[in-house]
Short mmCIF file of C-alpha atoms in Angstrom, two decimals:
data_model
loop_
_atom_site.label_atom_id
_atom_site.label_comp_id
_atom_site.label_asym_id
_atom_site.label_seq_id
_atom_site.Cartn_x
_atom_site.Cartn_y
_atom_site.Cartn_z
CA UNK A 12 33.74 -7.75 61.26
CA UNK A 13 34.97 -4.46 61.77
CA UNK A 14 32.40 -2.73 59.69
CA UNK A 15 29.48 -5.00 62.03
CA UNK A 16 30.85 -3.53 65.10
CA UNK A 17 30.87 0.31 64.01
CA UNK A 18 27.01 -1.18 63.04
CA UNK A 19 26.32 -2.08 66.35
CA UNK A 20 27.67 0.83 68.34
CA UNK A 21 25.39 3.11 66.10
CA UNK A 22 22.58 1.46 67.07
CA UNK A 23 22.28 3.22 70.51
CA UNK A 24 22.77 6.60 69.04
CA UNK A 25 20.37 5.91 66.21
CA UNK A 26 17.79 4.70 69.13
CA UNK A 27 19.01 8.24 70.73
CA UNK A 28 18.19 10.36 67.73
CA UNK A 29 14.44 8.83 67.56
CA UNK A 30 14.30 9.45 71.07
CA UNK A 31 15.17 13.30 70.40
CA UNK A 32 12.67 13.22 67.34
CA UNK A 33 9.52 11.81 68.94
CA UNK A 34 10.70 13.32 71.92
CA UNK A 35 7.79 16.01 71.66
CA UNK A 36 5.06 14.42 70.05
CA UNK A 37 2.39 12.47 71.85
CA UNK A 38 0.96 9.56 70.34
CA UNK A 39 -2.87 8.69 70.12
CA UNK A 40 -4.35 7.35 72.29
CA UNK A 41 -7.13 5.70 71.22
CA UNK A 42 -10.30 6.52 68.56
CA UNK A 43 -13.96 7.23 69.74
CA UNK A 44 -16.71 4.46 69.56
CA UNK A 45 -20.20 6.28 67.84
CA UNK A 46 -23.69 5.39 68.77
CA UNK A 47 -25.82 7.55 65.88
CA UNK A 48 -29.85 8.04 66.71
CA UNK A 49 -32.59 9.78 65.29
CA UNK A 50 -36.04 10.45 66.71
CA UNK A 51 -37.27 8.80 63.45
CA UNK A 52 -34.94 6.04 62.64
CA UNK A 53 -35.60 2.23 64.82
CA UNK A 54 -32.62 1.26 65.11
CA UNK A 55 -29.10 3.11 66.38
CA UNK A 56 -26.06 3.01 64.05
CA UNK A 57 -22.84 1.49 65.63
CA UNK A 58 -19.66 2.52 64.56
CA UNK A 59 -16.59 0.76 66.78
CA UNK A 60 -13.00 1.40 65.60
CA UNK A 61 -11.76 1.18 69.26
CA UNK A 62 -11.96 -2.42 69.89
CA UNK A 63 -10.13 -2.25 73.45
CA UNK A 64 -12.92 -0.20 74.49
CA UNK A 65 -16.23 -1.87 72.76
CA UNK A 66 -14.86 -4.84 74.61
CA UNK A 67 -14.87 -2.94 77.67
CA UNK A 68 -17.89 -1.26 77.59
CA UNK A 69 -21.64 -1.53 76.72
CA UNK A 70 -24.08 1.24 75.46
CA UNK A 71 -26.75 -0.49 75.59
CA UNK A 72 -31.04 0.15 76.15
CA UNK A 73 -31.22 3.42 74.52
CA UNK A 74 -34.24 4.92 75.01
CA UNK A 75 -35.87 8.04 73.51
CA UNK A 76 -39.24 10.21 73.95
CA UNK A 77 -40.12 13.73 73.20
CA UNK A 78 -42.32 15.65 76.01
CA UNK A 79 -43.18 18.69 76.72
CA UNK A 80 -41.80 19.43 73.14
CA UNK A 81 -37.99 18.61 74.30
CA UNK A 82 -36.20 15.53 72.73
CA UNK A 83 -34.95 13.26 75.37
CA UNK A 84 -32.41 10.48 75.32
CA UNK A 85 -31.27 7.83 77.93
CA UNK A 86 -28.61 5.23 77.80
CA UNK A 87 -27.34 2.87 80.15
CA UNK A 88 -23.35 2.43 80.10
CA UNK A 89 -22.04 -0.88 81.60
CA UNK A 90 -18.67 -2.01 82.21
CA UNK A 91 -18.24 -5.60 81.29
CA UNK A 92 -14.80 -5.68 82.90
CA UNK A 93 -13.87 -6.85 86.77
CA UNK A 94 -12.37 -3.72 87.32
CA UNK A 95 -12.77 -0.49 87.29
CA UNK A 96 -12.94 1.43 84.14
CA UNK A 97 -12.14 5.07 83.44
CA UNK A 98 -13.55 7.07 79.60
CA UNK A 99 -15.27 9.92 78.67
CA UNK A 100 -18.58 10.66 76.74
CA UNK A 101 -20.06 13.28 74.89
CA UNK A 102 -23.26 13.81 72.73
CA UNK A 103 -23.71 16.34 69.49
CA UNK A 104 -27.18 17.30 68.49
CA UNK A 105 -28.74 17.61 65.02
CA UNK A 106 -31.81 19.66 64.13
CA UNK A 107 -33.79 18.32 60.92
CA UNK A 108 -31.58 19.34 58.02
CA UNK A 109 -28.67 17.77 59.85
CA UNK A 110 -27.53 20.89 61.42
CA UNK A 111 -25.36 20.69 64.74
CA UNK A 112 -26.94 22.47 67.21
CA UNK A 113 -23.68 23.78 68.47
CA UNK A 114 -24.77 24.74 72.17
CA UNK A 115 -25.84 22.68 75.04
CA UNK A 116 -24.11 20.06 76.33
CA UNK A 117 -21.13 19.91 74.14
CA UNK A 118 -18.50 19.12 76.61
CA UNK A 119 -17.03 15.75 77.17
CA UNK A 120 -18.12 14.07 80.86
CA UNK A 121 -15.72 12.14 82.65
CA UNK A 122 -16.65 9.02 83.88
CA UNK A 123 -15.54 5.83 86.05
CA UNK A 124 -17.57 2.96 86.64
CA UNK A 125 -16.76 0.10 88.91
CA UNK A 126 -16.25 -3.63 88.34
CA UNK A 127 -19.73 -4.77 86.46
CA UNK A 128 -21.31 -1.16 87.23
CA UNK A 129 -23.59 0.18 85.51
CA UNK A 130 -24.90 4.08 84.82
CA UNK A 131 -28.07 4.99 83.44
CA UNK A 132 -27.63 8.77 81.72
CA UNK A 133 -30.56 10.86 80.66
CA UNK A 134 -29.99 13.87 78.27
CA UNK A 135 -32.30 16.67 77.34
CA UNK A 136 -31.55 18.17 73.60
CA UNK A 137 -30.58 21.91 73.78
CA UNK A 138 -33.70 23.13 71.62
CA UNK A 139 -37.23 21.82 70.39
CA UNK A 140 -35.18 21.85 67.32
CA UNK A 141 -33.13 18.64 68.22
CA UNK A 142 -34.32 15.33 65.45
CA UNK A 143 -30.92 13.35 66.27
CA UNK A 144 -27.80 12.74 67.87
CA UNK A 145 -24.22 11.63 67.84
CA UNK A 146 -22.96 9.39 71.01
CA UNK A 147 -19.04 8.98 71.22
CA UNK A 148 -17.57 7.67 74.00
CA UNK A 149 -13.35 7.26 74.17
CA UNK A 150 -10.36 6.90 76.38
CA UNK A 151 -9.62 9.67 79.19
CA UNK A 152 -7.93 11.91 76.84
CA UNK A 153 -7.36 14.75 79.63
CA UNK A 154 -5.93 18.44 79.59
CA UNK A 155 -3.37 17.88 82.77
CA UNK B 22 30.86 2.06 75.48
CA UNK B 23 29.44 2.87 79.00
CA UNK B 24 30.47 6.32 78.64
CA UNK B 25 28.68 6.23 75.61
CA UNK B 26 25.33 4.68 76.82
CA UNK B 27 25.65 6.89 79.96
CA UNK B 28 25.80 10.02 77.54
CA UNK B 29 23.10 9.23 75.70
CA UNK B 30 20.58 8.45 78.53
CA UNK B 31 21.52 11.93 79.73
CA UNK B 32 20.89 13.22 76.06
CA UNK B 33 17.56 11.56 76.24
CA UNK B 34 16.31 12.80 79.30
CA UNK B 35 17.33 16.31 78.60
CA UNK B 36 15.39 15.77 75.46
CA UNK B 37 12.72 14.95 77.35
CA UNK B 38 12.87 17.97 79.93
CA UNK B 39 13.35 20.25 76.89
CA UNK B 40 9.74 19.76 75.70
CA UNK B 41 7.81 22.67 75.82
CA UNK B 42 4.60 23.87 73.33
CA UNK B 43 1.86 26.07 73.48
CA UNK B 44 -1.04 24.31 71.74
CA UNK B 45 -4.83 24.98 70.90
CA UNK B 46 -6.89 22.32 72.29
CA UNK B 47 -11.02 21.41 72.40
CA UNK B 48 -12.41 23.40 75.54
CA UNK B 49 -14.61 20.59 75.20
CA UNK B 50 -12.33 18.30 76.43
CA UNK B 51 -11.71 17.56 80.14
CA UNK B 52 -9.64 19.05 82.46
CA UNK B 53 -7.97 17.36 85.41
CA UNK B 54 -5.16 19.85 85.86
CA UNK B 55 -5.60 20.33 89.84
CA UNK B 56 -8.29 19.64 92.20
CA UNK B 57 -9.68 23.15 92.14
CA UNK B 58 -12.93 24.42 90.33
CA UNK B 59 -12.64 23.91 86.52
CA UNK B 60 -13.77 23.93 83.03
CA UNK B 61 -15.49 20.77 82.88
CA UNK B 62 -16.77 21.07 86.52
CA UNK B 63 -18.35 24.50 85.16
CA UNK B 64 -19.91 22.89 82.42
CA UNK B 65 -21.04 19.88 83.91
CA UNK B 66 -23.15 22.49 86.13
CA UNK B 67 -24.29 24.09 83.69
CA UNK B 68 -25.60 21.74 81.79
CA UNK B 69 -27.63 19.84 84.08
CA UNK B 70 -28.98 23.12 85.41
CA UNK B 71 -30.48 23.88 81.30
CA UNK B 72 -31.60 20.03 80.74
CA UNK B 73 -33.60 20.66 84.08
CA UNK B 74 -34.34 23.63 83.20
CA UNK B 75 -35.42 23.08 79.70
CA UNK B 76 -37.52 19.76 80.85
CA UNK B 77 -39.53 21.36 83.79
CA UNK B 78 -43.39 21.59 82.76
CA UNK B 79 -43.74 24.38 85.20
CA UNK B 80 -41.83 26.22 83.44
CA UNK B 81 -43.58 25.86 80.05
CA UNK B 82 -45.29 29.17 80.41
CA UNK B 83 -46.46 31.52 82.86
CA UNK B 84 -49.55 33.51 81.72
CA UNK B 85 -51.27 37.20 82.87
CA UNK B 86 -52.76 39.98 81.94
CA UNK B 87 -50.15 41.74 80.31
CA UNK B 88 -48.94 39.68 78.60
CA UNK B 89 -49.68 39.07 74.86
CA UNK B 90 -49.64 36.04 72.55
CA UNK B 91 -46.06 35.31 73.91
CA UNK B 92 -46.59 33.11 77.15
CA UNK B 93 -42.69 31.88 77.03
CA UNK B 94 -41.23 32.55 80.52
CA UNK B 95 -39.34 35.95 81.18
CA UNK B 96 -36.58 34.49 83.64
CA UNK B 97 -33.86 37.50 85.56
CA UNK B 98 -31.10 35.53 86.26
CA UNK B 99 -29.67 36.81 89.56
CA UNK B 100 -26.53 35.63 91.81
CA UNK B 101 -25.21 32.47 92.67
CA UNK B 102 -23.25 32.94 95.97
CA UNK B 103 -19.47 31.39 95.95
CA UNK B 104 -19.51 29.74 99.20
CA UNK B 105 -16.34 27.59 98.39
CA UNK B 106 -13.29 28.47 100.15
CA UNK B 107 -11.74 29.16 95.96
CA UNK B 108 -12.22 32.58 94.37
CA UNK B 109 -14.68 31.27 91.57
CA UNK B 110 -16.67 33.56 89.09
CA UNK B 111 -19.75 32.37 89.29
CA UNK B 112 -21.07 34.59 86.71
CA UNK B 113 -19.33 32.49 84.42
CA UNK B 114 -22.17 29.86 85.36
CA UNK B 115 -25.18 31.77 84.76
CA UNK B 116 -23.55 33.29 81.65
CA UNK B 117 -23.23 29.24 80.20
CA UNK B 118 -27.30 28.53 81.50
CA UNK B 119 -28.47 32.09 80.45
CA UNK B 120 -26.70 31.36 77.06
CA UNK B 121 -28.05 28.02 76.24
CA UNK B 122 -31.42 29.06 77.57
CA UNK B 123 -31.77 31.99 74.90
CA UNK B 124 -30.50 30.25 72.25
CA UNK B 125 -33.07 26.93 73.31
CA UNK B 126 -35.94 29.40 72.16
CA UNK B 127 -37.91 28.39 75.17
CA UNK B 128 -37.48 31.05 77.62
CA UNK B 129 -37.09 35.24 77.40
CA UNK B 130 -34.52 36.56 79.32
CA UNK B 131 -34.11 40.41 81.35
CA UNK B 132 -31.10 41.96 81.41
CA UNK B 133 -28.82 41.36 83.89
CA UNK B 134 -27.33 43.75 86.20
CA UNK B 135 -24.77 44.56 83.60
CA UNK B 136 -27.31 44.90 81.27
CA UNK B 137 -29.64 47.15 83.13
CA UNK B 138 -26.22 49.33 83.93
CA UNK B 139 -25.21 49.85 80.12
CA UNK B 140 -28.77 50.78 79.13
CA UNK B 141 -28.78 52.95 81.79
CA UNK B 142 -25.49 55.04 80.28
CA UNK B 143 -27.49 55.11 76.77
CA UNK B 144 -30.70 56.21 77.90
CA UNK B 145 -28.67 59.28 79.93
CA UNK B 146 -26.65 59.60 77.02
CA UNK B 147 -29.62 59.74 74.92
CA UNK B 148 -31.72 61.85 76.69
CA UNK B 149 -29.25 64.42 78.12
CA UNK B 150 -26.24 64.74 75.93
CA UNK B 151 -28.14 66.99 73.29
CA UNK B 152 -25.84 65.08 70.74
CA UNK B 153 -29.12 62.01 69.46
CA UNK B 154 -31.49 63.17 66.99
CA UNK B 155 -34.98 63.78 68.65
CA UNK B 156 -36.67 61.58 66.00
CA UNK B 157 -34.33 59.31 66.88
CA UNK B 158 -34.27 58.79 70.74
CA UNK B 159 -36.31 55.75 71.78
CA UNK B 160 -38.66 55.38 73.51
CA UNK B 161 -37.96 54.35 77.06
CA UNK B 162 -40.45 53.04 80.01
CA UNK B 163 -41.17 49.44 78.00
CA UNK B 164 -38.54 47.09 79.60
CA UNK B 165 -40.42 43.65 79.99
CA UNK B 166 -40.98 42.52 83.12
CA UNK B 167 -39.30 39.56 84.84
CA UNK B 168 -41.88 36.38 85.47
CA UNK B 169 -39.09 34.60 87.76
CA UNK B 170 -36.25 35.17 89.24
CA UNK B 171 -33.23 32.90 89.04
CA UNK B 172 -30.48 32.46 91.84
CA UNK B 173 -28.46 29.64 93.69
CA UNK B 174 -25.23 28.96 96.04
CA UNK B 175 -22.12 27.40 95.13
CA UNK B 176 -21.42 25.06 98.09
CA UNK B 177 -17.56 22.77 98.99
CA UNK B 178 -16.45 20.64 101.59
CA UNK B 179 -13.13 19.95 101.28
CA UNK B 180 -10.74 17.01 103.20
CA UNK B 181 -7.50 16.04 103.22
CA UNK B 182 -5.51 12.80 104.65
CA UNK B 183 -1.79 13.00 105.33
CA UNK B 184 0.37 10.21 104.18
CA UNK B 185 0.96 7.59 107.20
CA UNK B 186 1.77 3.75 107.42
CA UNK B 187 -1.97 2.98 107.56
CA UNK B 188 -2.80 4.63 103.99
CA UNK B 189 0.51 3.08 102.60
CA UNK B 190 2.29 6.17 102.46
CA UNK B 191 -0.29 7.54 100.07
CA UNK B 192 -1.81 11.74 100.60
CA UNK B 193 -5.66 11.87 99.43
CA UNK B 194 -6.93 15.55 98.63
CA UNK B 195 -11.19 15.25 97.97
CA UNK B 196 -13.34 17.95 96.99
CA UNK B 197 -17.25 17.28 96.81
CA UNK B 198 -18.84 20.68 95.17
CA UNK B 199 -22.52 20.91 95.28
CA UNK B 200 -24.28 23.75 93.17
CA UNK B 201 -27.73 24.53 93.87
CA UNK B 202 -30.09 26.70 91.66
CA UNK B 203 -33.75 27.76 91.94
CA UNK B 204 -36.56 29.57 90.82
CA UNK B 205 -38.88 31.64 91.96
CA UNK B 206 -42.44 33.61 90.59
CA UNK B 207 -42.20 37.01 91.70
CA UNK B 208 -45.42 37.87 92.05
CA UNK B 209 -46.32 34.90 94.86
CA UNK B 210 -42.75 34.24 95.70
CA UNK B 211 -43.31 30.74 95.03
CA UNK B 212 -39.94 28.52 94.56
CA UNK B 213 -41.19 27.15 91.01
CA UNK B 214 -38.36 24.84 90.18
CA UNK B 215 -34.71 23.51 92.07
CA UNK B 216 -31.96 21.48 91.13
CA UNK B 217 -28.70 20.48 92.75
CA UNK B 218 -25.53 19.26 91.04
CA UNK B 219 -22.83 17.38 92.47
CA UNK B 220 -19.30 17.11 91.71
CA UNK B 221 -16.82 15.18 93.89
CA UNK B 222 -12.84 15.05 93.02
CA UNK B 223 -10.31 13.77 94.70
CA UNK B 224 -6.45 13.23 94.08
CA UNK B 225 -4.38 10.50 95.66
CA UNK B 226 -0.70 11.10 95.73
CA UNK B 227 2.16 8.26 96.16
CA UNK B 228 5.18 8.47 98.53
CA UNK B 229 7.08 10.51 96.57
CA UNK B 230 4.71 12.41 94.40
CA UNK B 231 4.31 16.38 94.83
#
């Protein structure tokens, strides 16, 4: 009886010591959804580990065209939810050998759409080079 | 045992407050630190400024006499005026487009002021120091010539509502930033191609938030 007790009162300072050990160490919060393309290629690939957020959101009527020699891409986000919904987006491109072209628009856009809103986003590629790209869109994953 | 608890909540929080690192991050990522001008507003300009840029057909080429085989635009990229009430380095701007535009392959680029200023010291330095080999000084007099000319503002309006009963107690700081960039031929002075960006922020603060 004795020996549950002394159990039980360590179990506050054994919640206390976690506490102190994850104290400085932020969790994840949440993996990126990938739409792949390639100027070639029909069909987009679809890879979807965050669940919460292909629930939530739609990439959807991709379109793509070269002119005047530039690679152009346009996709139309839509929030399925009744309320508004906060994520980010960003796009890598890919010259023919599979080469990142690492310049251009490499940065990660904020975005919130309302209820049922939808965006329609056109890109240019960064070079005449560009053959494909990488879409990933995630949670708000912020420097604060 | 409330002692105890009391202690350790203390512990905790004092834990908590203790947490300090310095850590790389993406400078990719976005940045909502404060309200004011920042990374990803810089880049957000930047970029639609290049895919404009980059997808105008009148700015394909622009042909003359003197010019050879090579019809690519020459582009001088000039000031954008910071008329925000922040201290902002615009520079930093036209450094990002000038940067992305080079490395697109689709347009030539002048020096810059900076430019012009450092080749400056080596052609003096070069020509007067007695110190370069004579077979060896280059020949000056062949800078190319600009086809356009490049500038823009950097334009904020800025509001503020203090907390009262009627916004439920709640402060809202909004920024709207528009960035406007143009063109134009030197020769007929013709404004060849404009684009604006737009960039609104805003910040809403509860009752007891800073």
């Amino acid at each position: 009886m004795n020996h549950k007790l002394l159990s039980l009162s360590r179990a506050p300072l054994f919640a206390a010591g976690l506490a102190l050990l994850t104290a400085c160490v932020s969790e994840p919060r949440g993996s990126y959804n990938t739409v792949r393309g390639s100027e070639t290629s029909g069909e987009s690939t679809r890879f979807s580990p965050n669940r919460e957020l292909e629930n939530s959101l739609e990439t959807r009527n991709i379109v793509k065209v070269r002119k005047d020699g530039m690679l152009i891409i346009q996709f139309e986000l839509v929030n399925k939810l009744d309320r508004a919904l906060s994520f980010q987006w960003g796009i890598e491109w890919y010259d023919r050998a599979g080469l990142v072209l690492d310049y251009g628009p490499g940065h990660y856009s904020p975005e919130r759409l309302s209820a049922r809103q939808s965006k329609t986003i056109k890109i240019v590629a960064p070079s005449p080079e560009a053959e494909s790209w990488k879409l990933q869109v995630g949670s708000r994953d912020e420097v604060r | 045992m409330k002692n105890l608890t009391l202690s350790l909540s203390l512990l905790s929080l004092t834990a908590l407050g203790a947490c300090s690192s310095i850590n790389y991050d993406d400078p990719n990522k976005v940045e909502t630190v404060n309200l004011q001008f920042g990374s990803t507003d810089l880049q957000s300009m930047a970029d639609k400024m290049v895919q404009s840029l980059l997808s105008s057909p009148g700015l394909q080429y622009i042909d003359h006499s003197g010019k050879g085989e090579d019809k690519r635009v020459v582009l001088y990229t000039g000031n954008v005026n910071n008329r925000t009430g922040e201290h902002i380095d615009t520079s930093s701007i036209t450094d990002t487009i000038r940067t992305s535009l080079l490395k697109s392959g689709r347009f030539r680029i002048a020096a810059s002021n900076q430019g012009q200023d450092e080749l400056g010291s080596q052609v003096r330095f070069q020509m007067e120091s007695g110190r370069v080999d004579p077979n060896l000084i280059r020949q000056f007099g062949k800078q190319i010539g600009a086809d356009a000319v490049m500038y823009g503002n950097l334009r904020s309006i800025e509001k503020e509502r203090q907390r009262s009963l009627e916004s439920g107690g709640k402060k809202t700081e909004d920024v709207y930033y528009k960035f406007t960039l143009e063109v134009v031929n030197i020769e007929t002075s013709e404004v060849i191609w404009m684009e604006e960006k737009e960039i609104r922020k805003s910040k809403k603060t509860g009752l007891f938030g800073g």
